[in-house]
GROMACS .gro file of C-alpha atoms in nm:
model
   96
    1UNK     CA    1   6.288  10.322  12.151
    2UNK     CA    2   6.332  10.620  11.942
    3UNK     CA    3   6.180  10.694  11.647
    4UNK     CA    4   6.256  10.807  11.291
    5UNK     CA    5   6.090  11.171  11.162
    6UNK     CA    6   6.157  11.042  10.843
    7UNK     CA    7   6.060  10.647  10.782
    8UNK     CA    8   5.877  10.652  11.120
    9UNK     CA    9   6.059  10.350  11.228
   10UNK     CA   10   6.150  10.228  11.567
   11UNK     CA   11   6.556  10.212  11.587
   12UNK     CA   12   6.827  10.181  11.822
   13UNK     CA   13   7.061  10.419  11.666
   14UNK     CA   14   6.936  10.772  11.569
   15UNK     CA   15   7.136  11.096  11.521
   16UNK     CA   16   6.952  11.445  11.664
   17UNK     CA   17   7.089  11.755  11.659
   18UNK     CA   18   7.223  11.734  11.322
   19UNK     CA   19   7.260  12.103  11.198
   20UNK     CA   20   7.329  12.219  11.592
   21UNK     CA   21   7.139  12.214  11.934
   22UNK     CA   22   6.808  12.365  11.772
   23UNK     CA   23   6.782  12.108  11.544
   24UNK     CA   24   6.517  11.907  11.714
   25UNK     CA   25   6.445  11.651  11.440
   26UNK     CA   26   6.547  11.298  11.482
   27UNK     CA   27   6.677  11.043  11.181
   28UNK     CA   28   6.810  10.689  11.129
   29UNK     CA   29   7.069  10.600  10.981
   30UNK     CA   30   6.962  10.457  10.729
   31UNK     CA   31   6.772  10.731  10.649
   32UNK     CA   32   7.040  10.984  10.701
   33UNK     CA   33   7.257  10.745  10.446
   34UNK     CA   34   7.027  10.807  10.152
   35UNK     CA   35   7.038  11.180  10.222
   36UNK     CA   36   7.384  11.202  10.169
   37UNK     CA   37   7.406  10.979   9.895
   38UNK     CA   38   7.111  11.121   9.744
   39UNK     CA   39   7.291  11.500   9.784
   40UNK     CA   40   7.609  11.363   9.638
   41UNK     CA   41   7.515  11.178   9.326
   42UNK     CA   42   7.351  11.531   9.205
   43UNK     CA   43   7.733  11.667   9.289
   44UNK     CA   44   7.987  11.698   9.021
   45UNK     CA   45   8.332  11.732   8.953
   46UNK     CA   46   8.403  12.111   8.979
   47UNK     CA   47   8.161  12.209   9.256
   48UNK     CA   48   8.204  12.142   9.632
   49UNK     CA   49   7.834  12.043   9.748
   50UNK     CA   50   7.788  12.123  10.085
   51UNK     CA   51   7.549  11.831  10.263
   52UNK     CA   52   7.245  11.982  10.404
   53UNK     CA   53   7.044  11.916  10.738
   54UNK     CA   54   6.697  11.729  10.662
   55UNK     CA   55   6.508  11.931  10.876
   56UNK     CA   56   6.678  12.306  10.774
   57UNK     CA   57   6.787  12.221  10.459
   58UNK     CA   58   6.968  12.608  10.486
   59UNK     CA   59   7.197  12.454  10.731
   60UNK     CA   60   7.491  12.243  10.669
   61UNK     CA   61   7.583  11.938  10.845
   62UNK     CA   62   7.897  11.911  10.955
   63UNK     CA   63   8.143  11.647  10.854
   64UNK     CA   64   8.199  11.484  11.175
   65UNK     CA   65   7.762  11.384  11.169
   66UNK     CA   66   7.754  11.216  10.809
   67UNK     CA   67   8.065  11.073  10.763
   68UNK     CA   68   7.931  10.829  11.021
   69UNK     CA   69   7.666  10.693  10.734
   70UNK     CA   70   7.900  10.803  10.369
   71UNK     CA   71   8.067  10.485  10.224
   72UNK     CA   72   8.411  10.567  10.133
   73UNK     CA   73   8.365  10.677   9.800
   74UNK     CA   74   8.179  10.968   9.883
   75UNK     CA   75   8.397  11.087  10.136
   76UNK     CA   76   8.688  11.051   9.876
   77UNK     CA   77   8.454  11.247   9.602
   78UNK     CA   78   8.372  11.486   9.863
   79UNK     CA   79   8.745  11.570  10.012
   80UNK     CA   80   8.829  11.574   9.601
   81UNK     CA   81   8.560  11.817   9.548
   82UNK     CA   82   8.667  12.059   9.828
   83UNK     CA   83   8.999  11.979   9.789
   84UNK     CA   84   9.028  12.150   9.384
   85UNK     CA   85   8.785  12.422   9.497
   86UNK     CA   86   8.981  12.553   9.761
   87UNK     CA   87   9.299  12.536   9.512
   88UNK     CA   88   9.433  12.825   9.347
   89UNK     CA   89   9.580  12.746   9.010
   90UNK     CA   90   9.729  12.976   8.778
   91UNK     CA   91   9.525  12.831   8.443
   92UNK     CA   92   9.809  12.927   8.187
   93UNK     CA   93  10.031  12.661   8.352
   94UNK     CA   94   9.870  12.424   8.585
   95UNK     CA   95   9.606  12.167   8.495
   96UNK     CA   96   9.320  11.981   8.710
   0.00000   0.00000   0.00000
Protein backbone atom coordinates (compact mmCIF):
# COMPACT_ATOMS: atom_id res chain seq x y z
CA UNK A 1 0.00 0.00 0.00
CA UNK A 2 1.37 3.29 -0.90
CA UNK A 3 2.26 5.83 1.17
CA UNK A 4 1.77 9.57 1.71
CA UNK A 5 5.18 12.01 1.59
CA UNK A 6 3.10 14.30 3.28
CA UNK A 7 0.81 12.75 6.32
CA UNK A 8 2.82 9.48 6.02
CA UNK A 9 -0.30 7.53 5.80
CA UNK A 10 -1.04 4.27 4.20
CA UNK A 11 -3.82 4.89 1.30
CA UNK A 12 -5.33 3.33 -1.56
CA UNK A 13 -5.54 6.29 -3.74
CA UNK A 14 -2.41 8.50 -4.25
CA UNK A 15 -1.55 10.87 -7.15
CA UNK A 16 2.48 10.89 -8.34
CA UNK A 17 3.76 12.67 -10.91
CA UNK A 18 1.97 15.75 -10.17
CA UNK A 19 4.07 18.63 -11.79
CA UNK A 20 5.30 15.95 -14.73
CA UNK A 21 7.29 12.59 -14.95
CA UNK A 22 10.22 13.96 -12.63
CA UNK A 23 8.06 14.66 -10.03
CA UNK A 24 8.78 11.68 -7.89
CA UNK A 25 6.83 12.67 -4.75
CA UNK A 26 3.74 10.87 -3.83
CA UNK A 27 0.39 12.53 -2.01
CA UNK A 28 -3.13 11.61 -0.86
CA UNK A 29 -5.82 13.02 -1.55
CA UNK A 30 -6.67 14.27 1.15
CA UNK A 31 -3.63 15.82 1.44
CA UNK A 32 -3.51 17.15 -2.04
CA UNK A 33 -7.22 18.68 -1.14
CA UNK A 34 -5.90 21.00 1.55
CA UNK A 35 -3.17 22.17 -0.81
CA UNK A 36 -5.44 23.48 -3.14
CA UNK A 37 -7.77 24.82 -0.85
CA UNK A 38 -5.12 26.14 1.21
CA UNK A 39 -3.55 27.97 -2.24
CA UNK A 40 -6.96 29.26 -3.11
CA UNK A 41 -8.34 30.86 0.00
CA UNK A 42 -5.00 33.20 -0.12
CA UNK A 43 -6.39 33.95 -3.95
CA UNK A 44 -8.47 36.94 -4.66
CA UNK A 45 -10.67 38.42 -6.98
CA UNK A 46 -8.40 40.14 -9.59
CA UNK A 47 -5.48 37.70 -9.68
CA UNK A 48 -5.41 34.27 -11.39
CA UNK A 49 -3.38 32.00 -8.78
CA UNK A 50 -1.76 29.39 -10.45
CA UNK A 51 -1.85 25.98 -8.05
CA UNK A 52 1.57 24.82 -7.34
CA UNK A 53 3.17 21.22 -7.12
CA UNK A 54 3.99 20.24 -3.32
CA UNK A 55 7.16 18.94 -4.03
CA UNK A 56 8.46 21.95 -6.73
CA UNK A 57 6.45 24.48 -5.58
CA UNK A 58 8.05 26.45 -9.02
CA UNK A 59 5.96 24.13 -10.99
CA UNK A 60 2.36 24.32 -11.70
CA UNK A 61 -0.04 21.58 -11.57
CA UNK A 62 -2.09 21.19 -14.19
CA UNK A 63 -5.83 21.35 -14.08
CA UNK A 64 -6.65 17.96 -15.12
CA UNK A 65 -4.46 16.59 -11.47
CA UNK A 66 -6.39 18.87 -8.85
CA UNK A 67 -9.59 19.26 -10.09
CA UNK A 68 -9.86 15.62 -9.07
CA UNK A 69 -9.69 16.86 -5.13
CA UNK A 70 -11.27 21.01 -5.66
CA UNK A 71 -14.97 21.12 -4.51
CA UNK A 72 -16.88 23.04 -6.96
CA UNK A 73 -16.53 26.30 -5.65
CA UNK A 74 -13.03 26.55 -6.24
CA UNK A 75 -13.08 25.42 -9.60
CA UNK A 76 -15.86 28.11 -10.26
CA UNK A 77 -13.51 30.86 -8.34
CA UNK A 78 -10.69 29.58 -10.23
CA UNK A 79 -12.25 29.50 -14.03
CA UNK A 80 -13.68 33.22 -12.72
CA UNK A 81 -10.28 34.23 -11.83
CA UNK A 82 -8.66 33.21 -15.17
CA UNK A 83 -11.52 33.89 -16.93
CA UNK A 84 -11.40 38.21 -16.14
CA UNK A 85 -7.59 37.99 -16.37
CA UNK A 86 -7.39 36.78 -19.68
CA UNK A 87 -10.18 39.52 -20.69
CA UNK A 88 -9.39 42.58 -22.38
CA UNK A 89 -11.67 45.41 -21.44
CA UNK A 90 -11.54 48.80 -22.62
CA UNK A 91 -11.95 50.55 -18.84
CA UNK A 92 -13.73 53.80 -20.17
CA UNK A 93 -16.74 51.62 -21.13
CA UNK A 94 -16.84 48.17 -19.83
CA UNK A 95 -17.10 47.16 -16.19
CA UNK A 96 -16.04 43.82 -14.18
Amino acid sequence: MPTCDICFDDVTKVFSKLCGSDCEGVVCSECLSAHVTSIDSDSFDGSATAIKCIFHPKHVLPYATWEQVADDKIKEAQHRRAKAMLSLQCGGCHSR
